[in-house]
Amino acid sequence: SYVLTQPPSVSVAPGQTASLTCGGNNIGRQSVHWYQQKPGQAPVLVVYDDRDRPSGIPERFSGSNSGNTATLTISRVEAGDEADYYCQVWDTSSDHPVFGGGTKLTAL
Amino acid sequence: QVQLVQSGAEVKKPGASVKVSCKASGHTFRRFGINWLRQAPGQGLEWMGWISGYSGKANYAQRFLGRVTMTTDTSTSIAYMELRSLRSDDTAVYYCARGYCSSTACSGSKFDPWGQGSLVTVSS
């Protein structure tokens, strides 16, 4: 089955830029979706189809996808951005969705 | 405003069944699918399956085959997920999430929005 790999944690200083990666074999050929999950809350979609943002998501959140790595970039990180972030694709071989293990973002 | 509201927390004994509901509002129920996912304490997200709001066709993850049943009531815009033969490792928060699915497939779909989650605790 298809595997997505995310670093367990990323730390950045407030005001700086965070780059959260999601690795997968030829992931650049797939549509990647990203979710933010704060403690005790349900996940929220922040980027879909590699780089599109749902309404209400700040422009500070952006995405890219090429080769074997998709990236969620959060500019001007705020304390309120601290959360777990999950990437997701649809595994065409099994016709099931696959999630990465998640990255915990900490604003130092 | 699209919203999914789930039923409350449940405590079940091993071997029992649980049925979680998910009421949709703010969109045409039959145009979308409902996915069910779960998250064990301190763990990541696990997809369980999806059901079409239009056709009622369901597609389950392999590991839940034979133990899970997903249904819908289009008259009330409610989706249900029943999990049987509960074990302690089924303790988790269960989520429903809207999927952009056709009547027969959900491939490539994002999940948006999500319900607030329903905690199911399995303990003797």
Short mmCIF file of N, CA and C in Angstrom, two decimals, chain B residues 7-55:
data_model
loop_
_atom_site.label_atom_id
_atom_site.label_comp_id
_atom_site.label_asym_id
_atom_site.label_seq_id
_atom_site.Cartn_x
_atom_site.Cartn_y
_atom_site.Cartn_z
N SER B 7 -23.26 12.16 17.24
CA SER B 7 -23.85 11.74 18.50
C SER B 7 -22.78 11.76 19.60
N GLY B 8 -23.23 11.57 20.82
CA GLY B 8 -22.36 11.75 21.97
C GLY B 8 -21.47 10.56 22.29
N ALA B 9 -20.72 10.72 23.36
CA ALA B 9 -19.77 9.69 23.77
C ALA B 9 -20.49 8.42 24.21
N GLU B 10 -19.81 7.30 24.01
CA GLU B 10 -20.35 5.99 24.37
C GLU B 10 -19.31 5.19 25.15
N VAL B 11 -19.78 4.40 26.08
CA VAL B 11 -18.92 3.45 26.78
C VAL B 11 -19.51 2.06 26.55
N LYS B 12 -18.71 1.16 26.02
CA LYS B 12 -19.19 -0.18 25.68
C LYS B 12 -18.27 -1.24 26.26
N LYS B 13 -18.83 -2.41 26.47
CA LYS B 13 -18.04 -3.56 26.94
C LYS B 13 -17.51 -4.32 25.73
N PRO B 14 -16.40 -5.00 25.92
CA PRO B 14 -15.87 -5.83 24.82
C PRO B 14 -16.91 -6.81 24.30
N GLY B 15 -16.97 -6.92 22.97
CA GLY B 15 -17.94 -7.80 22.33
C GLY B 15 -19.23 -7.11 21.95
N ALA B 16 -19.48 -5.93 22.49
CA ALA B 16 -20.71 -5.20 22.18
C ALA B 16 -20.59 -4.47 20.85
N SER B 17 -21.67 -3.77 20.47
CA SER B 17 -21.70 -2.97 19.25
C SER B 17 -21.94 -1.52 19.61
N VAL B 18 -21.54 -0.63 18.71
CA VAL B 18 -21.81 0.79 18.89
C VAL B 18 -22.29 1.35 17.55
N LYS B 19 -23.22 2.30 17.63
CA LYS B 19 -23.73 2.95 16.43
C LYS B 19 -23.62 4.45 16.61
N VAL B 20 -22.84 5.08 15.76
CA VAL B 20 -22.58 6.52 15.83
C VAL B 20 -23.34 7.19 14.70
N SER B 21 -23.96 8.32 14.99
CA SER B 21 -24.71 9.05 13.96
C SER B 21 -24.02 10.36 13.60
N CYS B 22 -24.35 10.86 12.42
CA CYS B 22 -23.73 12.07 11.88
C CYS B 22 -24.79 12.80 11.07
N LYS B 23 -25.29 13.91 11.61
CA LYS B 23 -26.35 14.65 10.93
C LYS B 23 -25.77 15.81 10.14
N ALA B 24 -26.09 15.85 8.86
CA ALA B 24 -25.57 16.88 7.97
C ALA B 24 -26.59 17.99 7.78
N SER B 25 -26.10 19.20 7.68
CA SER B 25 -26.95 20.35 7.38
C SER B 25 -26.17 21.34 6.53
N GLY B 26 -26.91 22.16 5.79
CA GLY B 26 -26.27 23.21 5.00
C GLY B 26 -25.84 22.80 3.61
N HIS B 27 -26.10 21.54 3.24
CA HIS B 27 -25.80 21.13 1.87
C HIS B 27 -26.77 20.04 1.46
N THR B 28 -26.81 19.74 0.18
CA THR B 28 -27.68 18.69 -0.33
C THR B 28 -27.07 17.35 -0.03
N PHE B 29 -27.64 16.63 0.90
CA PHE B 29 -27.05 15.38 1.42
C PHE B 29 -26.74 14.39 0.31
N ARG B 30 -27.65 14.27 -0.65
CA ARG B 30 -27.50 13.24 -1.67
C ARG B 30 -26.39 13.54 -2.69
N ARG B 31 -25.84 14.73 -2.66
CA ARG B 31 -24.80 15.08 -3.62
C ARG B 31 -23.40 14.69 -3.17
N PHE B 32 -23.28 14.26 -1.93
CA PHE B 32 -21.96 13.99 -1.38
C PHE B 32 -21.90 12.61 -0.74
N GLY B 33 -20.69 12.24 -0.33
CA GLY B 33 -20.52 11.02 0.43
C GLY B 33 -20.11 11.37 1.85
N ILE B 34 -20.30 10.42 2.74
CA ILE B 34 -19.86 10.57 4.12
C ILE B 34 -18.79 9.53 4.40
N ASN B 35 -17.64 10.01 4.82
CA ASN B 35 -16.54 9.13 5.20
C ASN B 35 -16.51 9.01 6.72
N TRP B 36 -16.06 7.86 7.18
CA TRP B 36 -15.87 7.63 8.61
C TRP B 36 -14.40 7.35 8.87
N LEU B 37 -13.86 8.02 9.88
CA LEU B 37 -12.46 7.87 10.26
C LEU B 37 -12.40 7.77 11.78
N ARG B 38 -11.28 7.30 12.28
CA ARG B 38 -11.13 7.24 13.72
C ARG B 38 -9.70 7.60 14.12
N GLN B 39 -9.56 7.96 15.38
CA GLN B 39 -8.25 8.36 15.90
C GLN B 39 -8.12 7.82 17.32
N ALA B 40 -7.27 6.83 17.48
CA ALA B 40 -7.00 6.28 18.81
C ALA B 40 -6.22 7.30 19.63
N PRO B 41 -6.26 7.20 20.94
CA PRO B 41 -5.56 8.18 21.79
C PRO B 41 -4.10 8.34 21.43
N GLY B 42 -3.70 9.58 21.12
CA GLY B 42 -2.31 9.86 20.80
C GLY B 42 -1.84 9.37 19.45
N GLN B 43 -2.77 8.89 18.63
CA GLN B 43 -2.39 8.31 17.34
C GLN B 43 -2.87 9.17 16.17
N GLY B 44 -2.58 8.72 14.96
CA GLY B 44 -2.97 9.44 13.77
C GLY B 44 -4.37 9.06 13.31
N LEU B 45 -4.68 9.49 12.09
CA LEU B 45 -6.01 9.30 11.51
C LEU B 45 -6.08 7.99 10.73
N GLU B 46 -7.17 7.27 10.91
CA GLU B 46 -7.38 6.00 10.22
C GLU B 46 -8.74 6.03 9.52
N TRP B 47 -8.73 5.78 8.22
CA TRP B 47 -9.96 5.78 7.45
C TRP B 47 -10.65 4.43 7.58
N MET B 48 -11.98 4.47 7.78
CA MET B 48 -12.75 3.23 7.95
C MET B 48 -13.59 2.88 6.73
N GLY B 49 -14.04 3.91 6.00
CA GLY B 49 -14.87 3.64 4.84
C GLY B 49 -15.70 4.86 4.48
N TRP B 50 -16.49 4.73 3.41
CA TRP B 50 -17.36 5.81 3.01
C TRP B 50 -18.67 5.26 2.47
N ILE B 51 -19.67 6.13 2.45
CA ILE B 51 -20.97 5.75 1.91
C ILE B 51 -21.51 6.89 1.08
N SER B 52 -22.07 6.57 -0.06
CA SER B 52 -22.66 7.57 -0.95
C SER B 52 -24.00 8.06 -0.39
N GLY B 53 -24.16 9.37 -0.36
CA GLY B 53 -25.43 9.94 0.06
C GLY B 53 -26.52 9.75 -0.98
N TYR B 54 -26.11 9.43 -2.20
CA TYR B 54 -27.08 9.28 -3.29
C TYR B 54 -27.53 7.82 -3.44
N SER B 55 -26.55 6.92 -3.57
CA SER B 55 -26.88 5.53 -3.89
C SER B 55 -26.90 4.61 -2.69
#
